[in-house]
Coordinates of C-alpha atoms and ligand atoms in Angstrom, one line a residue:
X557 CA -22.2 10.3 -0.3
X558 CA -20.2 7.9 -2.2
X559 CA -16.7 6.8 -1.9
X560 CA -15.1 7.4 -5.1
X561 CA -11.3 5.8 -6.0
X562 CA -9.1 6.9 -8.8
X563 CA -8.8 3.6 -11.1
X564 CA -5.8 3.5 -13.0
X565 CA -7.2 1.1 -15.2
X566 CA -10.0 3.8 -16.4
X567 CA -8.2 6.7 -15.5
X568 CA -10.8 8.1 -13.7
X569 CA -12.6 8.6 -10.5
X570 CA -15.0 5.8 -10.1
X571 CA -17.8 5.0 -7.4
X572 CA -17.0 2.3 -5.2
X573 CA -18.9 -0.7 -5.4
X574 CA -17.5 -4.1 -3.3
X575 CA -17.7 -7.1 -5.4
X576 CA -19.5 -8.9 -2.1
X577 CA -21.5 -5.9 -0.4
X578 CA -19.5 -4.9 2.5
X579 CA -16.6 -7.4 2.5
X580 CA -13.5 -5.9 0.6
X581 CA -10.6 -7.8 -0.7
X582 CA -7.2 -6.1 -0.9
X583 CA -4.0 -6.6 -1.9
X584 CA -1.5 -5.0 -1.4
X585 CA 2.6 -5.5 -2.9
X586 CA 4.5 -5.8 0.1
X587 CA 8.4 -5.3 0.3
X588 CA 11.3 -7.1 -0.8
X589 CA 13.2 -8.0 2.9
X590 CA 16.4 -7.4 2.2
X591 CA 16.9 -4.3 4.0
X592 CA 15.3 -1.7 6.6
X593 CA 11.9 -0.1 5.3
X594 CA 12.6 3.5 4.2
X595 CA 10.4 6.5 3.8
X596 CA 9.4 5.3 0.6
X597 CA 7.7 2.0 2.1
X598 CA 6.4 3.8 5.3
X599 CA 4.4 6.0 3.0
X600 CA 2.4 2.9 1.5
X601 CA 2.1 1.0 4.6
X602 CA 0.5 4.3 6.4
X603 CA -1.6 5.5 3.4
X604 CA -3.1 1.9 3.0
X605 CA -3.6 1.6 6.6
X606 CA -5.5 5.0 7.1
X607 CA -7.9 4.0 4.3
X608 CA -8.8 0.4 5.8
X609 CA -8.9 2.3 8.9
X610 CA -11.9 4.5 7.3
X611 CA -13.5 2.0 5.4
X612 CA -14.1 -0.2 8.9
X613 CA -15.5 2.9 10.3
X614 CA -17.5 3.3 7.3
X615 CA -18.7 -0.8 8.3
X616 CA -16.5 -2.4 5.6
X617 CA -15.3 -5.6 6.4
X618 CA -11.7 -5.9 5.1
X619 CA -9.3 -9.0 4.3
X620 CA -6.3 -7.4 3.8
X621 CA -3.0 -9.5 2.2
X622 CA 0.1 -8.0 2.4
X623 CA 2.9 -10.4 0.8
X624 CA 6.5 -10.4 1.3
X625 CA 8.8 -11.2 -1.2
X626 CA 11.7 -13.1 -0.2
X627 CA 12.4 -14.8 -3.4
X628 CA 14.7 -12.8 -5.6
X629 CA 17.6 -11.5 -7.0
X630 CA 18.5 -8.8 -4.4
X631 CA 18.1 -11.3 -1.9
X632 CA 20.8 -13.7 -3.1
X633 CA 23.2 -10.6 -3.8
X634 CA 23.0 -9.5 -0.1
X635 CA 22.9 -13.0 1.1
X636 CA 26.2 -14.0 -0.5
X637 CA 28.2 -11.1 0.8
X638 CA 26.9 -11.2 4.7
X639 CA 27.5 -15.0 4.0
X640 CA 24.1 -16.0 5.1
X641 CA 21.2 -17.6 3.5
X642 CA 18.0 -15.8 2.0
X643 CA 16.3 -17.6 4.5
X644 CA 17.4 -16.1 7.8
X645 CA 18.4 -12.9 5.7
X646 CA 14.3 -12.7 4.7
X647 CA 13.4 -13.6 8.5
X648 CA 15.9 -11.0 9.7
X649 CA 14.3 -7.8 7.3
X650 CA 10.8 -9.8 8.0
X651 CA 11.2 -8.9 11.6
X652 CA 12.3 -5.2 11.3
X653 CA 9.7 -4.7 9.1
X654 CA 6.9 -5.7 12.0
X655 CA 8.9 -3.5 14.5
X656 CA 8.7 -0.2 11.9
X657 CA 5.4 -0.8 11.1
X658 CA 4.3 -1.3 15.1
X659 CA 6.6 1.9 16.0
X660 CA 4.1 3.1 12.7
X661 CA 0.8 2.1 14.5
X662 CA -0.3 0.4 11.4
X663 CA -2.7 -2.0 11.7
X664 CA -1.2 -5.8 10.6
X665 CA -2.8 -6.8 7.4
X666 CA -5.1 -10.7 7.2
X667 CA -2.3 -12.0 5.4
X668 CA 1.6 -12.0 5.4
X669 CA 2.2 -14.9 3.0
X670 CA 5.6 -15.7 1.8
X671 CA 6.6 -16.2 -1.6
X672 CA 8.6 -19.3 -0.8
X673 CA 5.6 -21.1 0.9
X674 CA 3.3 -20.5 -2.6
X675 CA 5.9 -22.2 -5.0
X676 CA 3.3 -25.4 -5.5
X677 CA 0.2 -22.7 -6.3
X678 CA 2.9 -20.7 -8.7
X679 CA 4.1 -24.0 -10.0
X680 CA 0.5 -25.2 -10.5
X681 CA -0.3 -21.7 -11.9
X682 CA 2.8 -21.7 -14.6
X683 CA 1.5 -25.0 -15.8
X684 CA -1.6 -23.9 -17.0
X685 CA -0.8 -21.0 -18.8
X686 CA 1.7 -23.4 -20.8
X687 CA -1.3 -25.7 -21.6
X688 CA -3.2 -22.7 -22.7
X689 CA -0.6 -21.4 -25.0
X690 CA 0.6 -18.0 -22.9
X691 CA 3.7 -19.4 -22.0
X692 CA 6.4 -21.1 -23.5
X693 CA 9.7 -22.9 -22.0
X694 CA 13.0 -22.0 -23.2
X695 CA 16.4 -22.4 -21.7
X696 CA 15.5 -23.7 -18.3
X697 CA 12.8 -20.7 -18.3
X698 CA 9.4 -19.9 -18.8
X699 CA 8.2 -17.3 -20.0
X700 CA 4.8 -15.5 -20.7
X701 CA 4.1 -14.7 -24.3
X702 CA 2.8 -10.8 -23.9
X703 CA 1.5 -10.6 -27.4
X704 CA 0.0 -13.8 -27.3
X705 CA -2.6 -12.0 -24.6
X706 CA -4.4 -9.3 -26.2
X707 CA -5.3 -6.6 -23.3
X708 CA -1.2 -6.3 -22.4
X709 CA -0.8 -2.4 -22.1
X710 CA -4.0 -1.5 -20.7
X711 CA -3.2 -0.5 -17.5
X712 CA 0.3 1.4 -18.2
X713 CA -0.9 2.3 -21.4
X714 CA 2.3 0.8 -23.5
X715 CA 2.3 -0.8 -26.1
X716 CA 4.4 -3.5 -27.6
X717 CA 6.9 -2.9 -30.1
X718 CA 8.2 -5.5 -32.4
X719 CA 12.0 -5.2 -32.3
X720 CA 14.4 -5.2 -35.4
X721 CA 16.0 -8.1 -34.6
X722 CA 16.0 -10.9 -31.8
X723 CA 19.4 -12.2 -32.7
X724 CA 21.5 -11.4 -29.5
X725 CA 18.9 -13.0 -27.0
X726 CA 20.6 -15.2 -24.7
X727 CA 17.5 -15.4 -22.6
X728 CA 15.7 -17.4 -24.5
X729 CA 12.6 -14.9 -24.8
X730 CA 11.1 -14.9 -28.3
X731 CA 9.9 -11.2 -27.9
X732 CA 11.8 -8.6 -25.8
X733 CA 8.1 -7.6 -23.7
X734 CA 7.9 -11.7 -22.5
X735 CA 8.5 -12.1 -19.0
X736 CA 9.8 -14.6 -17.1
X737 CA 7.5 -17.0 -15.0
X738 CA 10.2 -19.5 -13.7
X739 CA 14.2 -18.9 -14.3
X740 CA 16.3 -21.6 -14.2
X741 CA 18.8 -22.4 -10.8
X742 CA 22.7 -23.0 -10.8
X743 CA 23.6 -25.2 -7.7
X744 CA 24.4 -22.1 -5.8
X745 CA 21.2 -20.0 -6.2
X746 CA 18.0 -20.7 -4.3
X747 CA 15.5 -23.1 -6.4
X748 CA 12.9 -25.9 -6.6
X749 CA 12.5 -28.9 -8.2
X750 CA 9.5 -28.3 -11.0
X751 CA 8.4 -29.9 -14.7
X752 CA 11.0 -27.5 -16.4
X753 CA 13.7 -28.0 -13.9
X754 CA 15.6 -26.3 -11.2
X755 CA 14.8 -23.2 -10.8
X756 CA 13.0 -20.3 -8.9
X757 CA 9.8 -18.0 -9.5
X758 CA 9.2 -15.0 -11.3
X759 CA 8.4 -11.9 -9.1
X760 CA 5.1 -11.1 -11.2
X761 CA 3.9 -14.6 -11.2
X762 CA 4.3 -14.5 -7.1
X763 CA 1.8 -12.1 -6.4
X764 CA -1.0 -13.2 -8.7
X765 CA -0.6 -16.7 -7.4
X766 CA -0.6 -15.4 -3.7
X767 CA -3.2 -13.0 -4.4
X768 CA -5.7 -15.7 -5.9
X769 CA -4.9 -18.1 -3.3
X770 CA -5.8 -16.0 -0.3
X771 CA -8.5 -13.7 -2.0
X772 CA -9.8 -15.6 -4.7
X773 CA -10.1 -15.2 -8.7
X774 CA -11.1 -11.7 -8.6
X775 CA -11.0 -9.3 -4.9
X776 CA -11.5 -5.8 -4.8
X777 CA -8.7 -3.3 -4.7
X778 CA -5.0 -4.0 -5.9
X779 CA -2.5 -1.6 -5.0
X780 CA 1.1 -0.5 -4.3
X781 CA 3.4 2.4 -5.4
X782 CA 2.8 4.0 -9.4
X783 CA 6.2 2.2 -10.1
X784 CA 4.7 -0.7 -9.7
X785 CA 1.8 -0.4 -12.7
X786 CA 4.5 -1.2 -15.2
X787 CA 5.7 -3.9 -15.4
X788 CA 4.8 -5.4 -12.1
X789 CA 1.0 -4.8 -11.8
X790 CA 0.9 -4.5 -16.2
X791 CA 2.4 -8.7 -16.0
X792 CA 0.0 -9.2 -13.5
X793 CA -3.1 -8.5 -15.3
X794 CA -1.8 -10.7 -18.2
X795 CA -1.3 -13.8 -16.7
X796 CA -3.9 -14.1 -14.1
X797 CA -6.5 -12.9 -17.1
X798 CA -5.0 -15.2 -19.6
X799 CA -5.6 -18.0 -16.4
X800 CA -8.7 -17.2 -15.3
X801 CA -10.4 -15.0 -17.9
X802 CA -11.2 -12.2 -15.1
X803 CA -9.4 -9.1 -14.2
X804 CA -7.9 -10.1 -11.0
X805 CA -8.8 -7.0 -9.3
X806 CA -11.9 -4.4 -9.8
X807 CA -9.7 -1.3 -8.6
X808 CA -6.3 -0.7 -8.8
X809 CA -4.9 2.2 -6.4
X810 CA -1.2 3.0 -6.3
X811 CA 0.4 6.0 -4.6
X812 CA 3.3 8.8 -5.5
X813 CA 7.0 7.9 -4.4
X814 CA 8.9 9.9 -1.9
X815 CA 11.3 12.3 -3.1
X816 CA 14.3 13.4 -2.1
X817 CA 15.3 16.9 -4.1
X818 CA 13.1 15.6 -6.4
X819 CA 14.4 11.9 -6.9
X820 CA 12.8 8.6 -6.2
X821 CA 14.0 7.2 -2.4
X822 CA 15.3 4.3 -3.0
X823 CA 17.7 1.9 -2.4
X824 CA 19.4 1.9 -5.3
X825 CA 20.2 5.7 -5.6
X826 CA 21.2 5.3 -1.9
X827 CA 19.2 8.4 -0.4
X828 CA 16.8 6.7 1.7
X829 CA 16.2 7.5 5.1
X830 CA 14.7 4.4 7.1
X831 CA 12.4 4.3 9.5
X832 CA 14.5 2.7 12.0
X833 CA 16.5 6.1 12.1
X834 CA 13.1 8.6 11.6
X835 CA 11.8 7.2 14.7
X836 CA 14.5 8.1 17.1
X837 CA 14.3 11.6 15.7
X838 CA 10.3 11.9 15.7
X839 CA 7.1 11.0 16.9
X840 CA 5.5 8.3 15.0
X841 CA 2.4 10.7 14.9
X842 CA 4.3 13.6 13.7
X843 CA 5.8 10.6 10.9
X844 CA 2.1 9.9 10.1
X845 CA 1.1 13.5 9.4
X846 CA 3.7 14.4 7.3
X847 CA 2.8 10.9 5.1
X848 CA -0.7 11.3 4.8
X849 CA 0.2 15.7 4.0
X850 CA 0.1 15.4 0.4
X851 CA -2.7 13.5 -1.6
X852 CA -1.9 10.2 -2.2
X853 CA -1.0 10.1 -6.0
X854 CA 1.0 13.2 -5.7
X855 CA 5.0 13.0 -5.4
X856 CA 5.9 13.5 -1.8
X857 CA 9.1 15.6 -0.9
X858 CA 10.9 14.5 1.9
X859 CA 12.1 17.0 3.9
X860 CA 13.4 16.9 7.7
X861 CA 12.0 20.6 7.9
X862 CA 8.3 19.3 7.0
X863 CA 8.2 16.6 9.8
X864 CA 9.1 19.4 12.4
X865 CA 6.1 21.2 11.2
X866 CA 4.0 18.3 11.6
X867 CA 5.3 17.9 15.4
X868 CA 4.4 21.4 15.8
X869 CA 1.2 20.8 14.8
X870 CA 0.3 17.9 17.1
X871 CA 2.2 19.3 19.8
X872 CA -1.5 21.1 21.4
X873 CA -4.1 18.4 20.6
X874 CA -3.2 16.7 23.7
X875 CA -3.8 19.2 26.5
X876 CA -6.8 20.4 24.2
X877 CA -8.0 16.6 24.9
X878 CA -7.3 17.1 28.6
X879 CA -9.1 20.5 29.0
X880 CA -12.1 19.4 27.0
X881 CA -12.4 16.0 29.5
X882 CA -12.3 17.9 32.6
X883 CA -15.3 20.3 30.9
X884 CA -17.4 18.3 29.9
X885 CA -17.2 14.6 30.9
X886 CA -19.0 12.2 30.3
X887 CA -18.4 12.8 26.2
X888 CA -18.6 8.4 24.8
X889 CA -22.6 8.9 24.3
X890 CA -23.0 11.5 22.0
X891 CA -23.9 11.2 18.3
X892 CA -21.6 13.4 16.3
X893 CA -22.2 11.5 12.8
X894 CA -24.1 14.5 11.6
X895 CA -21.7 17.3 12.8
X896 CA -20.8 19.3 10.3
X897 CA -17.0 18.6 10.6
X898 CA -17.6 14.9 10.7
X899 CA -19.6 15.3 7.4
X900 CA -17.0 17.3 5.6
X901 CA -13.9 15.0 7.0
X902 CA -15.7 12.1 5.5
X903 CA -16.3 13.9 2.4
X904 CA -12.9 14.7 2.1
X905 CA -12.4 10.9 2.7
X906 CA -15.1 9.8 0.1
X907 CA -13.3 11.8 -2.6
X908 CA -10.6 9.6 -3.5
X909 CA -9.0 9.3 -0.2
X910 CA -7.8 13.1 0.0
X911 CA -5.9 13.2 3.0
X912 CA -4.6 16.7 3.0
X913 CA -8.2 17.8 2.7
X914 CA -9.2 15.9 5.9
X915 CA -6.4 17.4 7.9
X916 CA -7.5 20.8 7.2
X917 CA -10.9 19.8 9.0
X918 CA -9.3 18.0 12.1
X919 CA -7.4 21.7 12.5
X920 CA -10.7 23.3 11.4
X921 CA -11.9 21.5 14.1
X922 CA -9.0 22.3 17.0
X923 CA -9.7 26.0 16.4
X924 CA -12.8 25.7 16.8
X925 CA -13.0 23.7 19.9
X926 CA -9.4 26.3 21.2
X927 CA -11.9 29.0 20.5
X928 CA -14.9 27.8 22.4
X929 CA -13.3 26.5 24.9
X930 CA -11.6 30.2 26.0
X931 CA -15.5 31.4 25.0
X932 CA -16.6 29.0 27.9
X933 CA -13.5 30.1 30.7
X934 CA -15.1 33.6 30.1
X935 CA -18.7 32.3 30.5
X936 CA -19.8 33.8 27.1
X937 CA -20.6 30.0 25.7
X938 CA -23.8 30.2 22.8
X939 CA -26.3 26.7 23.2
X940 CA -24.9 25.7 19.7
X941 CA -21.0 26.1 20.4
X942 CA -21.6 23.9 23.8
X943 CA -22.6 21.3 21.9
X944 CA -19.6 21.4 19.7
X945 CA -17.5 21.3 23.1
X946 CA -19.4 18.2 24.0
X947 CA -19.0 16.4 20.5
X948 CA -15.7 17.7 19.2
X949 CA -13.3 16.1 21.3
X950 CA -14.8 12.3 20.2
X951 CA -14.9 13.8 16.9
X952 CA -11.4 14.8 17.0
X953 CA -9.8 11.6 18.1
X954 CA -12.4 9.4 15.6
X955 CA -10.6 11.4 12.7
X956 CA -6.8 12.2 14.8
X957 CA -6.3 8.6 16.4
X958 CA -8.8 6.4 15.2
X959 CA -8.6 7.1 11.3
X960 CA -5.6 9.1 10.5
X961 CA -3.3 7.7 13.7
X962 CA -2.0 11.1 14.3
X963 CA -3.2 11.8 17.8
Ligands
ZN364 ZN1 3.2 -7.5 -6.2

């Protein structure tokens, strides 16, 4: 069986196939640390983390980058009214964000680069794009010309409309689709030194340059949330094409947002819920399993209501574990690979990372083994169903702890 990943760039299901054989390069857009991680961010740090959990077991080798971006505008807002610097306000979020994603039990990525500590590769990166005519300076800025590169649209599918009129730009863009690769500094904001003046990176040009730095030209999988494919991932295809002449990435994977009543969580509509707070109310297990509930791509509705459920679950799989040990110990030697739960949990896997699907066999699985193991207190036990009492429970915590994180 093949694993097969949606593509957003096809629109379509598509067999996997590692640009080096088992090594796989991925990146994935990390945060902007200016706040506590919500919902919204614990749902791509726990799907990404149960899929590189199941491509190690399938023998994938994986460099993972995660970035964080602590240049930007947000930053300097929330900076100026705590009266602190981006610096320690970036360190300060940096370091929540390692606690949530511990109290998580998400594995930490390769790579946590900085944005501020890739401003020569950005620089460097900026420069040649002017040289090869993508970019153009104006005002202090740079910007990148998105007609001037002839794939723009292909991932979002939009495509670029010549406005009436360009009289009222103040910006300095000749086109409203150009985006900014470097934006000019005042004395108060945060900047660098560079050919075209004081000034700070653009957040698209960030992640390419990071991205290309640590996993080279072209890696495997780029992902993040579906409000990132325009314009974020969209600008991030156009440059580092127009640089290097390759798609930066093979397979591009991003997930459905968390709702609340049907609305984004976010920040800015102020209806988050962070993870800081979610943890002191449940288990980070029962957190996991309500994440990794819906398939990935779909919309996922937050609801206090559907995390109790998940609790409820869980709440047997641990004395199930301890029954099953004191049955039938010792369990570490047997081969379960071609148990049919295993095949069908991996098949669920395979197929674009369905998650829901998965679940449904780990719980096929715990009433199975509840069943057999009453079956076995009366002394009624068939050859076959012993066997499944011998193999289940390392099957159970492969998929429950060691893939999904839920046990
Ligand atoms: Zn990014």
């Amino acid at each position: 069986m093949h694993l097969n990943i949606y593509n957003t760039l096809t629109r379509k299901k598509e067999t996997f196939i590692p640009i080096h054989s088992k090594k796989i390069g991925i990146y994935i857009c990390g945060p902007t640390v200016y706040d506590y991680a919500h919902m919204g961010h614990a749902r791509s740090a726990v799907f990404f983390d149960t899929i590189t959990r199941y491509l190690k077991t399938c023998g994938y080798k994986i460099n993972m980058v995660r970035n964080f971006t602590d240049i930007d505008d947000k930053l300097m807002v929330k900076a100026q009214i705590l009266g602190t610097d981006i610096k320690s306000l970036a360190q300060k979020f940096i370091n929540e964000w390692h606690k949530d994603m511990q109290t998580l039990n998400t594995l930490k990525p390769d790579h946590e680069p900085l944005s501020s500590d890739y401003i020569v590769p950005i620089q460097n990166f900026i420069n040649v794009l002017i040289k090869k005519k993508y970019a153009y300076q104006s005002k202090g800025n740079v910007y990148f010309s998105a007609g001037s590169f002839s794939g723009y649209g292909r991932l979002s599918g939009r495509t670029i409309i010549d406005p009436p009129s360009m009289e009222d730009n103040t910006s300095g863009k000749k086109h409203p689709a150009d985006f900014a690769l470097w934006r000019n500094s005042n004395k108060s904001e945060p900047g660098w030194k560079s050919l075209w003046g004081f000034g700070r990176p653009g957040w698209h040009i960030e992640c390419s340059a990071m991205g290309m730095e640590i996993l080279g030209k072209q890696f495997d999988i780029h992902a993040g949330g579906q409000d990132l494919i325009f314009p974020h991932h969209e600008n991030e295809i156009a440059q580092s094409k127009a640089l290097t002449g390759l798609m930066p990435a093979r397979y591009w994977i991003h997930h459905g947002m968390v709702t609340v009543k049907g609305q984004k969580m976010s920040k800015s509509q102020q209806n988050f819920t962070s993870i800081k707070n979610l943890a002191d109310l449940y288990s980070p297990q029962a957190l996991r399993l309500f994440l990794l509930s819906k398939h990935y791509r779909n919309p996922l509705d937050f609801t206090p209501a559907k995390i109790e459920q998940s609790t409820a679950a869980l709440k047997k799989i641990p004395r199930l574990l301890v029954q099953l040990e004191k049955l039938a110990a010792p369990l570490q030697q047997e081969d379960f690979t071609s148990s049919s739960y295993w095949q069908k949990f991996c098949q669920a896997m395979d197929d674009d990372f369905n998650t829901p699907a998965a679940i449904a066999v780990m719980f096929q699985l715990v009433r199975e083994l509840n069943k057999f193991l009453e079956k076995a207190g009366k002394g009624s036990l068939l050859p076959g169903e012993k066997n499944t009492l011998q193999t289940g429970p390392i099957e159970l915590l492969k998929m429950g702890r060691d893939i999904l994180g839920v046990i």
